[in-house]
């Protein structure tokens, strides 16, 4: 049996560990407790999450929403939010906790394209598909003219942008290989520029890094 994203999120909900394996032979445990949010998260992650979503002051689309902790948190703050994920388990978990979510590939047609105040790419989702420029161009398409992309990136590193081939793993099973990218904070400006965006700031919060980007034609103070 192959490990899929649905497997991953079911295990996360049950408090069971999962890993991401790299084609170079390394692997690291996934932060599934953070993904679930609430009492499963550390105080540091809760603070970082709150700081991230505090920048989402208008209608927000959460790309790769996973189990929906941020979509739910935004709704609780009175912010209109829509989660998007290609995993049915993730969408079901989001809806089950009171968030709004759709089961779609993020490159498929999505509601309110060109009208979102915020596009959220949490938990390194800027790496989805292994092409961060393409992903940021998609985010730019979704934005309202004065909107912002909030993307969680890696700590500053000499690696910059690292294109990877990875798979989901459990203690007994592995999934299929797929493309992913890791983007460091100091590499964000170059990919933003290539996607028609500009970096307004990068905020380090409790060991995590959040880049805020706007359309290049709009300056956000």
Short mmCIF file of C-alpha atoms in Angstrom, two decimals:
data_model
loop_
_atom_site.label_atom_id
_atom_site.label_comp_id
_atom_site.label_asym_id
_atom_site.label_seq_id
_atom_site.Cartn_x
_atom_site.Cartn_y
_atom_site.Cartn_z
CA UNK A 1 0.00 0.00 0.00
CA UNK A 2 1.40 3.39 -1.04
CA UNK A 3 1.44 6.41 1.27
CA UNK A 4 -0.76 9.19 -0.15
CA UNK A 5 -1.57 12.65 1.14
CA UNK A 6 -4.83 11.22 2.47
CA UNK A 7 -2.84 8.65 4.48
CA UNK A 8 -0.67 11.46 5.77
CA UNK A 9 -3.55 13.57 7.06
CA UNK A 10 -5.40 10.63 8.58
CA UNK A 11 -2.23 9.77 10.50
CA UNK A 12 -1.76 13.40 11.52
CA UNK A 13 -5.29 13.48 12.92
CA UNK A 14 -4.53 10.31 14.87
CA UNK A 15 -1.29 11.74 16.26
CA UNK A 16 0.89 9.26 14.36
CA UNK A 17 4.27 10.22 12.85
CA UNK A 18 5.11 10.58 9.16
CA UNK A 19 8.30 11.52 7.36
CA UNK A 20 9.34 13.13 4.11
CA UNK A 21 12.00 11.10 2.36
CA UNK A 22 14.45 12.69 -0.07
CA UNK A 23 15.91 10.98 -3.13
CA UNK A 24 19.36 11.65 -1.64
CA UNK A 25 18.54 9.07 1.05
CA UNK A 26 17.81 11.49 3.90
CA UNK A 27 14.47 11.91 5.62
CA UNK A 28 12.95 14.20 8.21
CA UNK A 29 9.90 13.91 10.41
CA UNK A 30 6.99 16.04 9.29
CA UNK A 31 5.51 18.63 11.70
CA UNK A 32 2.11 16.93 11.72
CA UNK A 33 1.27 18.24 15.20
CA UNK A 34 1.73 21.80 13.91
CA UNK A 35 -0.43 21.00 10.89
CA UNK A 36 -3.26 19.86 13.16
CA UNK A 37 -3.00 23.00 15.28
CA UNK A 38 -4.84 23.65 18.53
CA UNK A 39 -3.62 21.72 21.55
CA UNK A 40 -1.31 19.64 19.34
CA UNK A 41 0.84 22.70 18.55
CA UNK A 42 3.67 24.14 20.61
CA UNK A 43 3.29 27.64 22.09
CA UNK A 44 5.95 28.84 19.62
CA UNK A 45 4.02 27.50 16.63
CA UNK A 46 0.77 28.99 17.91
CA UNK A 47 2.45 32.41 18.21
CA UNK A 48 3.93 32.13 14.73
CA UNK A 49 0.60 31.04 13.24
CA UNK A 50 -1.19 33.96 14.88
CA UNK A 51 1.41 36.41 13.60
CA UNK A 52 1.06 34.97 10.10
CA UNK A 53 -2.72 35.19 9.90
CA UNK A 54 -2.78 38.63 11.56
CA UNK A 55 -1.57 39.92 8.18
CA UNK A 56 -4.64 38.47 6.46
CA UNK A 57 -7.11 41.31 6.94
CA UNK A 58 -9.46 40.55 4.03
CA UNK A 59 -10.77 37.54 2.10
CA UNK A 60 -8.04 34.89 2.14
CA UNK A 61 -7.41 31.77 0.07
CA UNK A 62 -5.27 29.17 1.84
CA UNK A 63 -3.45 27.12 -0.82
CA UNK A 64 -2.56 23.63 0.35
CA UNK A 65 -4.67 24.14 3.48
CA UNK A 66 -4.04 20.65 4.87
CA UNK A 67 -6.17 19.88 7.94
CA UNK A 68 -7.37 23.49 7.96
CA UNK A 69 -5.96 24.99 11.14
CA UNK A 70 -5.36 28.37 9.49
CA UNK A 71 -8.57 28.40 7.45
CA UNK A 72 -10.48 27.72 10.68
CA UNK A 73 -8.52 30.31 12.66
CA UNK A 74 -9.23 32.98 10.05
CA UNK A 75 -12.94 32.17 10.11
CA UNK A 76 -12.92 32.50 13.90
CA UNK A 77 -11.40 35.97 13.47
CA UNK A 78 -14.27 36.92 11.15
CA UNK A 79 -12.12 36.78 8.00
CA UNK A 80 -13.68 35.13 4.96
CA UNK A 81 -11.35 32.21 4.14
CA UNK A 82 -11.30 29.36 1.65
CA UNK A 83 -8.98 26.37 1.93
CA UNK A 84 -7.82 24.56 -1.19
CA UNK A 85 -6.29 21.09 -1.16
CA UNK A 86 -5.98 18.11 -3.51
CA UNK A 87 -6.39 15.69 -0.58
CA UNK A 88 -9.96 14.69 0.28
CA UNK A 89 -8.89 13.86 3.82
CA UNK A 90 -7.48 17.38 4.24
CA UNK A 91 -10.64 19.00 2.91
CA UNK A 92 -12.84 16.81 5.11
CA UNK A 93 -10.77 17.70 8.18
CA UNK A 94 -10.98 21.42 7.34
CA UNK A 95 -14.73 21.33 6.91
CA UNK A 96 -15.11 19.18 10.03
CA UNK A 97 -13.45 21.84 12.17
CA UNK A 98 -15.66 24.63 10.79
CA UNK A 99 -13.59 25.92 7.88
CA UNK A 100 -14.63 26.27 4.24
CA UNK A 101 -12.60 24.26 1.72
CA UNK A 102 -12.70 22.86 -1.81
CA UNK A 103 -11.12 19.71 -3.25
CA UNK A 104 -9.06 21.02 -6.15
CA UNK A 105 -5.60 21.23 -7.60
CA UNK A 106 -4.53 24.82 -6.94
CA UNK A 107 -3.82 25.35 -10.65
CA UNK A 108 -7.44 24.52 -11.55
CA UNK A 109 -10.02 27.33 -11.84
CA UNK A 110 -10.75 28.69 -8.36
CA UNK A 111 -13.47 31.00 -6.99
CA UNK A 112 -12.94 34.76 -6.99
CA UNK A 113 -9.73 34.69 -9.03
CA UNK A 114 -8.24 38.19 -9.06
CA UNK A 115 -10.20 39.28 -5.98
CA UNK A 116 -8.43 37.75 -2.97
CA UNK A 117 -6.94 40.14 -0.42
CA UNK A 118 -4.50 37.48 0.73
CA UNK A 119 -3.06 34.30 -0.74
CA UNK A 120 -1.62 32.12 2.02
CA UNK A 121 1.19 29.62 1.39
CA UNK A 122 1.94 28.23 4.85
CA UNK A 123 4.22 25.39 5.94
CA UNK A 124 6.57 25.69 2.97
CA UNK A 125 3.78 25.31 0.39
CA UNK A 126 5.70 27.70 -1.86
CA UNK A 127 7.50 24.48 -2.84
CA UNK A 128 4.42 22.67 -4.20
CA UNK A 129 5.11 21.23 -7.64
CA UNK A 130 8.84 21.91 -7.53
CA UNK A 131 8.54 25.25 -9.37
CA UNK A 132 8.18 28.18 -6.95
CA UNK A 133 8.11 30.80 -9.72
CA UNK A 134 5.16 29.07 -11.39
CA UNK A 135 3.42 28.78 -8.03
CA UNK A 136 3.93 32.46 -7.21
CA UNK A 137 2.61 33.41 -10.65
CA UNK A 138 -0.51 31.44 -9.81
CA UNK A 139 -0.75 33.25 -6.48
CA UNK A 140 -0.36 36.59 -8.28
CA UNK A 141 -3.24 35.68 -10.61
CA UNK A 142 -5.49 35.07 -7.60
CA UNK A 143 -4.67 38.39 -5.89
CA UNK A 144 -6.70 41.57 -5.91
CA UNK A 145 -4.61 44.55 -7.13
CA UNK A 146 -3.84 45.64 -3.56
CA UNK A 147 -3.60 42.12 -2.12
CA UNK A 148 -0.64 40.27 -0.62
CA UNK A 149 0.88 36.83 -0.73
CA UNK A 150 2.01 35.54 2.66
CA UNK A 151 4.44 32.65 2.17
CA UNK A 152 6.31 30.67 4.80
CA UNK A 153 9.91 30.11 3.68
CA UNK A 154 13.01 28.46 5.12
CA UNK A 155 15.60 30.24 7.23
CA UNK A 156 18.31 32.15 5.33
CA UNK A 157 20.70 29.62 3.80
CA UNK A 158 23.37 29.25 1.15
CA UNK A 159 21.10 26.65 -0.48
CA UNK A 160 18.76 29.40 -1.75
CA UNK A 161 16.30 27.42 -3.87
CA UNK A 162 16.69 23.66 -3.60
CA UNK A 163 14.73 21.52 -6.05
CA UNK A 164 14.03 18.10 -4.60
CA UNK A 165 12.43 14.76 -5.40
CA UNK A 166 10.64 13.50 -2.30
CA UNK A 167 8.03 11.05 -1.06
CA UNK A 168 5.82 10.58 1.98
CA UNK A 169 6.89 7.79 4.34
CA UNK A 170 5.52 6.05 7.43
CA UNK A 171 7.26 3.50 9.62
CA UNK A 172 6.11 0.69 7.28
CA UNK A 173 5.14 2.26 3.92
CA UNK A 174 6.39 4.72 1.31
CA UNK A 175 4.63 6.79 -1.35
CA UNK A 176 5.42 7.76 -4.91
CA UNK A 177 8.16 10.28 -5.70
CA UNK A 178 7.13 13.85 -6.53
CA UNK A 179 8.78 17.24 -7.12
CA UNK A 180 9.16 19.76 -4.30
CA UNK A 181 11.24 22.89 -3.72
CA UNK A 182 12.69 24.44 -0.60
CA UNK A 183 13.06 28.24 -0.71
CA UNK A 184 15.18 30.16 1.78
CA UNK A 185 14.27 33.64 3.00
CA UNK A 186 17.19 35.25 1.15
CA UNK A 187 16.18 33.66 -2.16
CA UNK A 188 12.57 34.88 -2.03
CA UNK A 189 13.12 38.25 -3.71
CA UNK A 190 14.47 36.73 -6.92
CA UNK A 191 11.60 34.29 -7.42
CA UNK A 192 9.06 36.95 -6.45
CA UNK A 193 10.48 39.26 -9.10
CA UNK A 194 10.32 36.52 -11.74
CA UNK A 195 6.65 35.99 -10.84
CA UNK A 196 5.69 39.68 -11.08
CA UNK A 197 5.73 40.23 -7.33
CA UNK A 198 7.87 42.23 -4.92
CA UNK A 199 8.89 41.31 -1.39
CA UNK A 200 7.67 43.86 1.13
CA UNK A 201 9.28 42.20 4.14
CA UNK A 202 10.35 38.89 5.65
CA UNK A 203 9.41 38.44 9.29
CA UNK A 204 11.24 35.92 11.52
CA UNK A 205 8.90 34.65 14.23
CA UNK A 206 9.86 31.93 16.72
CA UNK A 207 12.25 30.28 14.29
CA UNK A 208 9.90 30.44 11.28
CA UNK A 209 10.05 32.96 8.41
CA UNK A 210 7.15 34.66 6.62
CA UNK A 211 7.58 36.63 3.41
CA UNK A 212 4.96 39.21 2.42
CA UNK A 213 4.74 39.97 -1.29
CA UNK A 214 2.58 42.30 -3.35
CA UNK A 215 2.07 42.80 -7.06
CA UNK A 216 5.04 44.71 -8.44
CA UNK A 217 2.81 47.58 -9.58
CA UNK A 218 1.45 48.08 -6.05
CA UNK A 219 3.45 49.31 -3.05
CA UNK A 220 2.09 48.15 0.30
CA UNK A 221 3.34 50.06 3.32
#
